XYZ file of C-alpha atoms in Angstrom:
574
model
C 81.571 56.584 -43.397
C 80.267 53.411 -41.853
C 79.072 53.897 -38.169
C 79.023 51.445 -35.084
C 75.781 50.920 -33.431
C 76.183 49.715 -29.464
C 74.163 48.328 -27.250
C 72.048 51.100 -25.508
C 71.980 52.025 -21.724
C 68.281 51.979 -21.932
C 67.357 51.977 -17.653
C 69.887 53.447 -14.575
C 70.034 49.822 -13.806
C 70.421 48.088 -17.063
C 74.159 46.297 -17.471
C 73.228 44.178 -20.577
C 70.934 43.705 -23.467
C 69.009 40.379 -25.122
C 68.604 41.130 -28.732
C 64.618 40.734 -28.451
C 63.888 40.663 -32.268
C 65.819 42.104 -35.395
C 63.172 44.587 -37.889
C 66.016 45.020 -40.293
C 68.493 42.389 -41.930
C 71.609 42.886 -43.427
C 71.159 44.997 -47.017
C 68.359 46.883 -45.727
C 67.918 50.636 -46.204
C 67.668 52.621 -42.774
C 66.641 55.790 -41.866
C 66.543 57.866 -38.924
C 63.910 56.838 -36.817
C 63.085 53.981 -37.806
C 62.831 50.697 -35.103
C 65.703 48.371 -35.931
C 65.508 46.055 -33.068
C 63.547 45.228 -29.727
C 65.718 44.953 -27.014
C 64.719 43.140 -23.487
C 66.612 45.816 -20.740
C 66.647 44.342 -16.856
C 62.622 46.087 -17.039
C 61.273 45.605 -20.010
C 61.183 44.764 -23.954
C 61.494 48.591 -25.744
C 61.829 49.369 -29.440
C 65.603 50.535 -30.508
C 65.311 53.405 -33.070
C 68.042 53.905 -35.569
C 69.554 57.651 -35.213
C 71.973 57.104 -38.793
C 70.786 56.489 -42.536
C 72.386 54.237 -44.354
C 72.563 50.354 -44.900
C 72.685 47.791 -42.611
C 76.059 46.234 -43.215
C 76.352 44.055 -40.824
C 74.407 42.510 -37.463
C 76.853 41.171 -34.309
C 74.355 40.194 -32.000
C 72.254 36.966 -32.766
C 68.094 37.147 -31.611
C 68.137 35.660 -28.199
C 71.776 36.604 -27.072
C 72.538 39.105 -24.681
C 75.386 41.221 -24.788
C 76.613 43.913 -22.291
C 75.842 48.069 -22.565
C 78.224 49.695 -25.492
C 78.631 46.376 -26.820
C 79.035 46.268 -31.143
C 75.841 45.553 -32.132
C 75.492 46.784 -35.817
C 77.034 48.770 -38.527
C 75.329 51.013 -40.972
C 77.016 52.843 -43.227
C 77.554 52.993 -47.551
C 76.138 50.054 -49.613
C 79.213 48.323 -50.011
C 81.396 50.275 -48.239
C 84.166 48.281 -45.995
C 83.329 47.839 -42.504
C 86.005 45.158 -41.355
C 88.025 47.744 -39.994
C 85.765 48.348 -37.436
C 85.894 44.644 -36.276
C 89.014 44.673 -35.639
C 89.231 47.444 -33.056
C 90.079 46.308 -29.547
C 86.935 46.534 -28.130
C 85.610 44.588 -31.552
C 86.507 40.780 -30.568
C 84.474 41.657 -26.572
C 81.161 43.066 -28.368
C 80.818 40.572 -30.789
C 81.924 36.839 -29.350
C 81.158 37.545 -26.189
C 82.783 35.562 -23.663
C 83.836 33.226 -26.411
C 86.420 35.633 -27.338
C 88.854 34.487 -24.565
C 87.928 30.654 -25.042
C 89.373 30.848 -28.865
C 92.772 32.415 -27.972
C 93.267 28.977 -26.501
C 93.426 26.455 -29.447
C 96.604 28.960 -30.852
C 98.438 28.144 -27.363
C 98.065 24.430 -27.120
C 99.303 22.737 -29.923
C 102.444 24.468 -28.710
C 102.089 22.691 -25.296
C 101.035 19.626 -27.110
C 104.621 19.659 -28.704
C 106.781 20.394 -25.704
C 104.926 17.856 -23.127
C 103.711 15.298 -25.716
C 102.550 13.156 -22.997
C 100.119 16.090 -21.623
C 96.928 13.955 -22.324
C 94.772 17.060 -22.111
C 96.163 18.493 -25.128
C 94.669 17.057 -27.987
C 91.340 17.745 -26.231
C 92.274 21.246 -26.283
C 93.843 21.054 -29.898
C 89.864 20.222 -31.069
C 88.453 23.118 -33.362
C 85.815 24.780 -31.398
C 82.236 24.860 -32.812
C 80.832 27.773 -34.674
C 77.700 28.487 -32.419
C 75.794 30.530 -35.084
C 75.947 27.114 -37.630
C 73.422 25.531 -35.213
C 69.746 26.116 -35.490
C 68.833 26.778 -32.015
C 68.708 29.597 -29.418
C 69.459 29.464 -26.131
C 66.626 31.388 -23.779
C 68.020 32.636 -20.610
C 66.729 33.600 -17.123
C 65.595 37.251 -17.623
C 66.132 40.039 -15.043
C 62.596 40.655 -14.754
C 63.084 43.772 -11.469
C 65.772 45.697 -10.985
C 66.425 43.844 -7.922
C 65.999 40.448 -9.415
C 69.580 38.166 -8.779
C 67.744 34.694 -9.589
C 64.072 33.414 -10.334
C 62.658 30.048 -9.278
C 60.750 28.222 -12.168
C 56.815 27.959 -11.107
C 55.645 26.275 -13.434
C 56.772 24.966 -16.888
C 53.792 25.715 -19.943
C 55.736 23.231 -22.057
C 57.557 19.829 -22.261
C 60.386 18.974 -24.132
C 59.169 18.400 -27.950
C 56.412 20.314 -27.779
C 56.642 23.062 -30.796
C 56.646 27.064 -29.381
C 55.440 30.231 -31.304
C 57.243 33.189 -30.753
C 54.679 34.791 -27.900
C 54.308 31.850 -26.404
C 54.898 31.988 -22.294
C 57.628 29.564 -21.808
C 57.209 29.157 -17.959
C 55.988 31.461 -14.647
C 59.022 32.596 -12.779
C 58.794 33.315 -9.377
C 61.103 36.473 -8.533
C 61.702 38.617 -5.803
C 59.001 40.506 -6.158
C 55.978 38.688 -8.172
C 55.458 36.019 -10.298
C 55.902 36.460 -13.766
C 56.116 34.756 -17.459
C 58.771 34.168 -19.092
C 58.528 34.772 -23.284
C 60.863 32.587 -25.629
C 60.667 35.007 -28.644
C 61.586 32.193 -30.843
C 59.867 29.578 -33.014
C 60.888 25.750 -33.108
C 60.708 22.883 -30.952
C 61.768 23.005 -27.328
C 65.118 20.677 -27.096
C 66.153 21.951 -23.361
C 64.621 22.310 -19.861
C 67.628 23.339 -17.378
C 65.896 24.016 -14.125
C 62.612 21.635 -12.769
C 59.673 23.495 -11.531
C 60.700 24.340 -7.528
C 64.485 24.974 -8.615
C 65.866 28.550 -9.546
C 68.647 29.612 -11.704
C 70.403 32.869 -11.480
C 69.789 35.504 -13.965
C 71.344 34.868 -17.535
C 71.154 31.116 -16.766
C 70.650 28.722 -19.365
C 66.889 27.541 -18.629
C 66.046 25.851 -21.842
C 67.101 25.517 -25.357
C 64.371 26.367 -28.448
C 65.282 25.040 -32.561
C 65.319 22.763 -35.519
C 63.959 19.089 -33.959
C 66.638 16.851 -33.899
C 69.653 19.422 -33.098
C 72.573 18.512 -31.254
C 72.813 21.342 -28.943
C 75.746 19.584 -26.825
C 78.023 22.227 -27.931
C 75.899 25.073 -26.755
C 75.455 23.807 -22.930
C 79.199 22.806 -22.857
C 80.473 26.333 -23.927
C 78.400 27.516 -21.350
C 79.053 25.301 -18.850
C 80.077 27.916 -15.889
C 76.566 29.070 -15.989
C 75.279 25.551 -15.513
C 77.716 25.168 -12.495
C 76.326 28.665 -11.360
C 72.533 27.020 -11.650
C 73.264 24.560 -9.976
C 75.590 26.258 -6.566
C 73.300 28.989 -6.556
C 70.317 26.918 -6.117
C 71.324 24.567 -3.471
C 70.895 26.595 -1.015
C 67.229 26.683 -1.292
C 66.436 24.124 -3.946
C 68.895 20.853 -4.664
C 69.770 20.900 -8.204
C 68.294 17.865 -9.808
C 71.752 17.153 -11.281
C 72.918 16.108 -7.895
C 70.237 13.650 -7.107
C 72.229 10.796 -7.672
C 74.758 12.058 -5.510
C 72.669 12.608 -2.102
C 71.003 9.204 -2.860
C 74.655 7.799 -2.571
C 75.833 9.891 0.642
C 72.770 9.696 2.514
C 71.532 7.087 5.376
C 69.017 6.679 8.267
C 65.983 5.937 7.612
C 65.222 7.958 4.970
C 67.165 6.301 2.012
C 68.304 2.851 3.301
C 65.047 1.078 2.086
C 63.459 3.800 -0.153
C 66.231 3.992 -2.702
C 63.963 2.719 -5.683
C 60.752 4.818 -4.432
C 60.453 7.700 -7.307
C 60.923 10.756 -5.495
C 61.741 14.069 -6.376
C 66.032 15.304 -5.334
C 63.864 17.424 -3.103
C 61.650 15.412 -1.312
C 64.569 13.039 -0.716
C 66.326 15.805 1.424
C 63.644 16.746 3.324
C 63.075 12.922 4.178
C 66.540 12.615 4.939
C 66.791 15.735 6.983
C 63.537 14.723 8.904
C 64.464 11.156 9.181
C 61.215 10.498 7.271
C 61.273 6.950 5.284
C 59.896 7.450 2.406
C 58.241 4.066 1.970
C 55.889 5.317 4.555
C 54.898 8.390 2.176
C 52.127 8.507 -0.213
C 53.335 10.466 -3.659
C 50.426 12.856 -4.851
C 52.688 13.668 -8.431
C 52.150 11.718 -12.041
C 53.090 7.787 -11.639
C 53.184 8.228 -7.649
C 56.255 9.931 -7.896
C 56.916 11.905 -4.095
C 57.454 15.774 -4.133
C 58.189 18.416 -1.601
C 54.580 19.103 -0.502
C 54.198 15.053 0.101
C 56.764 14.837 2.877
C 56.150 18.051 4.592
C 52.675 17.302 5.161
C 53.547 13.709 5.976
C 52.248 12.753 9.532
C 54.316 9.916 11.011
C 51.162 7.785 12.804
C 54.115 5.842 14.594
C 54.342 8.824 17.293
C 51.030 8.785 18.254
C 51.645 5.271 19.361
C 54.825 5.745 21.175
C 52.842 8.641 22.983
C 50.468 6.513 24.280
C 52.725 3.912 24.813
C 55.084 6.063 26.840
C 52.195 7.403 28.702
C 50.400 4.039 29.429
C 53.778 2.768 31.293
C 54.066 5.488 33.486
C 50.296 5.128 34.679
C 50.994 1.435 35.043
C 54.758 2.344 36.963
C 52.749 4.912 39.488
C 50.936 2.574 41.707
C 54.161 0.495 42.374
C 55.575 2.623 45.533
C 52.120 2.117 47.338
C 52.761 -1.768 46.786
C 56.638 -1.736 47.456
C 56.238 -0.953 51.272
C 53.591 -3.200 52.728
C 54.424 -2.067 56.029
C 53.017 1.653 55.164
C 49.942 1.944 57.549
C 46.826 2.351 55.528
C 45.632 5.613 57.676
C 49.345 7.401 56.001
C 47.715 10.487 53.424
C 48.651 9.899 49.954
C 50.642 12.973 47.795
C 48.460 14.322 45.221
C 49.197 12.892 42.377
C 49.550 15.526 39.362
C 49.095 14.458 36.614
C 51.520 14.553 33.563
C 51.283 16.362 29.968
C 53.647 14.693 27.132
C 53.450 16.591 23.880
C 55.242 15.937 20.863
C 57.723 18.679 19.424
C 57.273 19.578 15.761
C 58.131 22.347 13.274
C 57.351 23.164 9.751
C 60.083 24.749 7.479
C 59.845 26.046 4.241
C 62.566 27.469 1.468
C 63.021 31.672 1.944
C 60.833 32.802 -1.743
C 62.455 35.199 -3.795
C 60.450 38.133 -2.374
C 61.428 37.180 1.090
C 65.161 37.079 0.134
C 64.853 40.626 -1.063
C 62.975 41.984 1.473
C 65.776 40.727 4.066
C 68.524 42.109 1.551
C 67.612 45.318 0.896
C 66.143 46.238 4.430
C 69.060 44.577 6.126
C 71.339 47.033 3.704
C 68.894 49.994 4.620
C 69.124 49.259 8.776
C 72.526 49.013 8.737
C 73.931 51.271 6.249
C 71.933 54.449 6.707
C 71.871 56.163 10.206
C 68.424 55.807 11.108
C 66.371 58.583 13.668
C 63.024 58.943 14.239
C 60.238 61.154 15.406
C 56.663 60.956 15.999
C 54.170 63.171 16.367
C 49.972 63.152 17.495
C 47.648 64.389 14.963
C 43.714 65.177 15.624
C 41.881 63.640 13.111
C 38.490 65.373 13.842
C 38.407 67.571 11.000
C 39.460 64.752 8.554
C 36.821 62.178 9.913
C 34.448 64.915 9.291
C 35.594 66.071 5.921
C 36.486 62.553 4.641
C 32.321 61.266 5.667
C 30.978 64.869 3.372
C 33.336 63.635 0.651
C 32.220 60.108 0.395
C 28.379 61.328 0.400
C 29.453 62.726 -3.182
C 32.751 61.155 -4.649
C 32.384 58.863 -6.788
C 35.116 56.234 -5.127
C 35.324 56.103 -1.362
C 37.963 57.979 0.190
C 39.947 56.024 2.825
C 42.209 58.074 5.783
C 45.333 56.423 3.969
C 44.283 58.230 0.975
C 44.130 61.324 3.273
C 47.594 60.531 4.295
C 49.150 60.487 1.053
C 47.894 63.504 -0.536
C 48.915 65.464 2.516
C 51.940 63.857 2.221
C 52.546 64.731 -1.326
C 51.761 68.123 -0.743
C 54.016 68.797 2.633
C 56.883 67.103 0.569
C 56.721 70.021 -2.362
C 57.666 72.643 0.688
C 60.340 69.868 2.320
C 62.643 69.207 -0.805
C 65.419 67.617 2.029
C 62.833 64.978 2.699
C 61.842 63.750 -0.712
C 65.833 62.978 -1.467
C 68.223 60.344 -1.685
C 71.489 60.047 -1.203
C 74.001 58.980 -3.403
C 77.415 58.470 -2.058
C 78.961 61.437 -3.420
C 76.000 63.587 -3.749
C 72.230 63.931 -2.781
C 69.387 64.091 -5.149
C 66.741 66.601 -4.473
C 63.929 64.871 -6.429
C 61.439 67.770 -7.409
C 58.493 65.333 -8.925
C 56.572 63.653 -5.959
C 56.403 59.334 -6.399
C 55.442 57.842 -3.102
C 55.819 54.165 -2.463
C 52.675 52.448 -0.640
C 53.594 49.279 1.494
C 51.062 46.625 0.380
C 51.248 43.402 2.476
C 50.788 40.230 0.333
C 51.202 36.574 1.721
C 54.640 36.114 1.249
C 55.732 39.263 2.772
C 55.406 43.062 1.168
C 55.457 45.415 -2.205
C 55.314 48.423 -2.652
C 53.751 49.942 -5.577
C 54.202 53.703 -6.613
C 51.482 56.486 -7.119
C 53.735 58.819 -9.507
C 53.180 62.458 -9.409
C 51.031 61.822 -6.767
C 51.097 66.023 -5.660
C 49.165 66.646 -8.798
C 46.355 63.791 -8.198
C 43.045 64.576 -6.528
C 41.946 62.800 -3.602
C 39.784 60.645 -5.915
C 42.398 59.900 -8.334
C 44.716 58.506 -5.316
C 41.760 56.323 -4.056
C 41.415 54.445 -7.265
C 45.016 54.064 -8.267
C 45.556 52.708 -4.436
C 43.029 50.271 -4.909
C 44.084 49.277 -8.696
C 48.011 48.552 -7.154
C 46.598 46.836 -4.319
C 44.418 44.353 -6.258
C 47.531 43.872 -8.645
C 49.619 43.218 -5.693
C 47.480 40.647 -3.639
C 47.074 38.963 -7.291
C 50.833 38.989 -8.062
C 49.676 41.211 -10.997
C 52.472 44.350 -10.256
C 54.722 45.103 -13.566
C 58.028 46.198 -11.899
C 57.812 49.298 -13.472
C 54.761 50.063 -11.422
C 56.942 49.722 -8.844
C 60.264 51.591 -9.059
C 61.008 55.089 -9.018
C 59.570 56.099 -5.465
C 61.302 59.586 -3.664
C 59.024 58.712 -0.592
C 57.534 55.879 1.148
C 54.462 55.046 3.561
C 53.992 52.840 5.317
C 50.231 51.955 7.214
C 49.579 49.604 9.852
C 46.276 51.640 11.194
C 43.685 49.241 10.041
C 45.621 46.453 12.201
C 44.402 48.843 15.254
C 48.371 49.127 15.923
C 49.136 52.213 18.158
C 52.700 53.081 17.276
C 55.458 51.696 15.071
C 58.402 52.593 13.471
C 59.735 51.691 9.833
C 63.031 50.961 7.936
C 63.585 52.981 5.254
C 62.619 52.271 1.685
C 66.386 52.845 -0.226
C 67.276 55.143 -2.407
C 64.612 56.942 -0.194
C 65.512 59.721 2.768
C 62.825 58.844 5.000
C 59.722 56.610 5.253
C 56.691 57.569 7.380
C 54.802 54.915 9.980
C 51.308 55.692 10.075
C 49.088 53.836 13.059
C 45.240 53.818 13.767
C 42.863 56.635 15.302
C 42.388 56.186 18.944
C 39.863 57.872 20.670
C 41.221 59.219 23.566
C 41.004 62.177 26.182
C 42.347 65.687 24.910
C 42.448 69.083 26.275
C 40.414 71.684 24.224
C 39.912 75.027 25.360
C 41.018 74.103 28.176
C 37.918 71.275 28.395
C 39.213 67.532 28.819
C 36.811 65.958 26.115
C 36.692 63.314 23.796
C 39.434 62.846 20.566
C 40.457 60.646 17.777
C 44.347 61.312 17.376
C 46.298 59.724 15.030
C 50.284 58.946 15.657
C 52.558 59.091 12.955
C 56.467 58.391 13.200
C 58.785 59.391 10.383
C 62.230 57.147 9.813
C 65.049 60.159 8.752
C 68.382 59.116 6.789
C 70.160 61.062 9.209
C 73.155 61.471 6.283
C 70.727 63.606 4.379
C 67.820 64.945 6.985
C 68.618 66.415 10.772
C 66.043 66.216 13.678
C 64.545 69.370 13.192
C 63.997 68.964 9.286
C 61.833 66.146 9.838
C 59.906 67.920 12.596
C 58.969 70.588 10.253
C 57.953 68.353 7.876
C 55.406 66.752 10.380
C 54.215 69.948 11.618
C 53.538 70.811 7.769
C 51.670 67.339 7.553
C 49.961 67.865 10.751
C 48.299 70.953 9.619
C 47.377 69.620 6.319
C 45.164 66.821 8.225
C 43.838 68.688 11.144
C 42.939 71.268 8.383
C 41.882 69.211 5.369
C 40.757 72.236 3.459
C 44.321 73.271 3.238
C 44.519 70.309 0.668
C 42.037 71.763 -1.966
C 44.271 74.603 -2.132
């Protein structure tokens, strides 16, 4: 009996599927096991096994298209057995058009209209047959979710121009998303007949962004079907980038200085509101693109040299008005003492503003959501570090990386969570997850703002092992080098702010995390041994508690636990 193949669930975030790449076609024998597809989830491009023998009788999903989770994708069963039955099911028309589906119930419902209301001009535009999509020899590429919280991507750079010809692992264009930037792979072969967004704009995710097939296609059809996503592009992005489709428009509406003479200069949509929103003209600016044409950078780092002057001029009149009093009153004796005269400071006010990046959106999303959704509390406690100064300078005489207090940190950490199950949790909404594997999250602070990579299993991992991976995450990070599965899956986060020589701090919790821990720098300071005051090197930490999952005095013990482990760094061999 033939058997419907779906669209797998293949990641806890994943809500659709791009058919990647077919291995099979249709008449092909199949056996358990073997690949039949590659399918891009929301994190990466994975092989889809077959679990059913049989033949492939049929193939719903095009290469290129996405479709949601449980969505028809194939159907193996009997060499020439009858599968149309399966079509037909309810769910059938969804999995297989698409969104189409509801856009072809229309034509059966208008020439009715057409009849009753005959002069309804719209309805003979409706009557039209619609265009069979698959009878045209292109494919439209789409803005991949390239993190799980990825909502849009901003194009970096585009590798290619339209009519150049593209292989299949070609890099289409670097996408800047909310947490790196990243390339962007066609998997198709042709000649590129579409760019949607310009380099600097960004599209939401599943956005048209350009359109790859036979040279000389029309492929009017395909951006008119899907003409709500070009309307998303293009609202979604003006709030940080103006679509380019609307540079006519603000050429027309604006004024001042900034477009009432400079109307022919070739400028980028861009440029053209900064100018107008800075009251820059941009006759004044010198364009640093191809042809002369005026970008973004050119008018932010544009200098008006007409300030200066009214500066000085402002400046020269009051030294000139000053002396006039003295003058004005002959009658003054000369012997009368003069007031001091102070003298006078003008400066010129000026800012520098710049779009919010994609990282810097998420970072203010999700920590926003973390702040003020889960009850924060917080405790600190002071840790002597003696012990681990010594033991970390006879460990670095004879590992083979060097061993850095952070590193200290999280393996003491990684052990202290094993006995603390409460802390190393999440919660859910309905329930909380007691992770029993150990994946802690390191903040790494890049130039735009911070990621934070994950050292899995990290309980299991010798000191040395931590030290390199550290390292290896942090390069990737400062390099914007960090896959995103590299960084997902953390049940505990740190966060270190001791080689900034900060004393205390406290941090927002890393979601689906319970708690995050602050770590500061070694001070030396006074301490009471033995009742001796002498000379210390204490560390502060301060752990942020999800107060919906962990109370006061369950994140005390876990510091105590943590504070042994690093004023007794033998305890971590064992």
């Amino acid at each position: 009996m033939a058997e419907v193949i779906k669209m797998p669930k293949m990641s806890d975030t994943m809500t659709e599927g791009v058919l990647a790449k077919w291995h099979k076609k249709v008449g092909d024998k199949v056996k358990s096991g073997d690949v039949m597809a590659e399918i891009e989830t929301d994190k990466a491009t994975m092989d889809f096994e077959s679990y059913q023998d049989g033949t492939l009788l049929y193939i719903g999903v095009e290469e290129g298209k996405a479709v949601p989770v449980d969505a028809l994708i194939a159907i193996i069963g009997k060499e020439g057995e009858d599968y149309k039955a399966l079509l037909e099911a309810p769910a059938a028309p969804v999995a297989v058009a698409g969104d189409s589906s509801s856009k072809e119930a229309a034509p059966t419902a208008t020439p009715q209209t057409a009849t009753a209301t005959s002069s309804t001009p719209a309805a003979p535009v409706e009557a039209k047959p619609k265009v069979d999509k698959s009878s045209i020899p292109a494919v439209v590429i789409r803005m991949p979710a390239l993190s799980d919280t990825m909502t849009e991507g901003v194009i970096n750079k585009w590798n290619f121009k339209v009519g150049d010809k593209i292989k299949s692992d070609d890099s289409l264009a670097d996408v800047e998303t909310d947490k790196a930037t990243m390339e962007v792979v066609g998997y198709e072969e042709g000649t590129l007949l579409y760019i949607g967004p310009k380099e600097g704009e960004a599209a939401p995710v599943n956005g048209i962004i350009a359109i790859v097939g036979k040279e000389g296609t029309d492929i009017t059809p395909l951006l008119q079907d899907d003409a709500p996503a070009a309307v998303a592009v293009a609202a979604d992005s003006s709030s940080s980038v103006p679509a380019e489709a609307t540079a006519t428009g603000a050429e027309a509406e604006s004024d001042g200085p900034s477009t009432a003479d400079d109307s022919r200069i070739k400028a980028s949509p861009l440029a053209r509101k900064i100018a107008k929103e800075k009251g820059i003209n941009l006759n004044d600016v010198k364009g640093s693109a191809e042809g002369g044409r005026i970008i973004k950078k050119d008018v932010e780092e544009y200098v008006p040299a007409i300030k200066a002057v009214a500066v000085a001029a402002d400046s020269s009149s009051k030294e000139t008005a000053a002396p006039q009093p003295a003058t004005a009153t002959p009658s003054t004796p000369a012997t009368t003492s003069k007031a001091p005269v102070i003298a006078s400071y003008t400066g010129e006010e000026k800012f520098t503003e710049k779009p919010v990046s994609q990282m810097r959106k998420a970072i203010s999303r999700r920590l926003s959501e973390s702040l003020f959704t889960a009850p924060h509390f917080y405790v600190t406690m002071s840790i002597d570090m003696d012990q681990a100064i010594a033991a970390r300078t006879r460990i670095n005489e004879v590992a083979p990386v060097k061993i850095s207090f952070n590193d200290f940190v999280l393996k003491a950490c990684a052990v202290a969570l094993k006995q603390h199950p409460a802390i190393n949790s999440s919660f859910l909404g309905d329930k909380i997850r007691f992770n029993e594997h150990v994946h802690i999250g390191v903040a790494v602070a890049v130039d735009e703002g911070l990621l934070v990579p994950v050292i899995k299993f990290a309980d299991g991992k010798s000191l040395s092992a931590i030290s390199v991976e550290v390292k290896d995450f942090a390069g990737k990070a400062k390099s914007k080098k960090l896959q995103p599965n590299e960084m997902e899956g953390s049940t505990f986060t740190i966060s270190n702010l001791g080689m900034f020589g900060v004393d205390e701090f406290t941090a927002i919790i890393n979601t689906p995390n319970a708690c995050i821990l602050a770590v500061s720098g070694i001070q030396q300071i006074p301490v009471v041994k033995n009742g001796a005051v002498v000379p210390g090197n204490v560390m502060k930490v301060t752990l942020s508690c999800d107060h919906r999952v962990v109370d006061g005095a369950t994140g005390a013990a876990f510091l105590q636990t943590l504070k042994s482990m690093l004023e007794e760094p033998v305890r971590l061999l064992i």
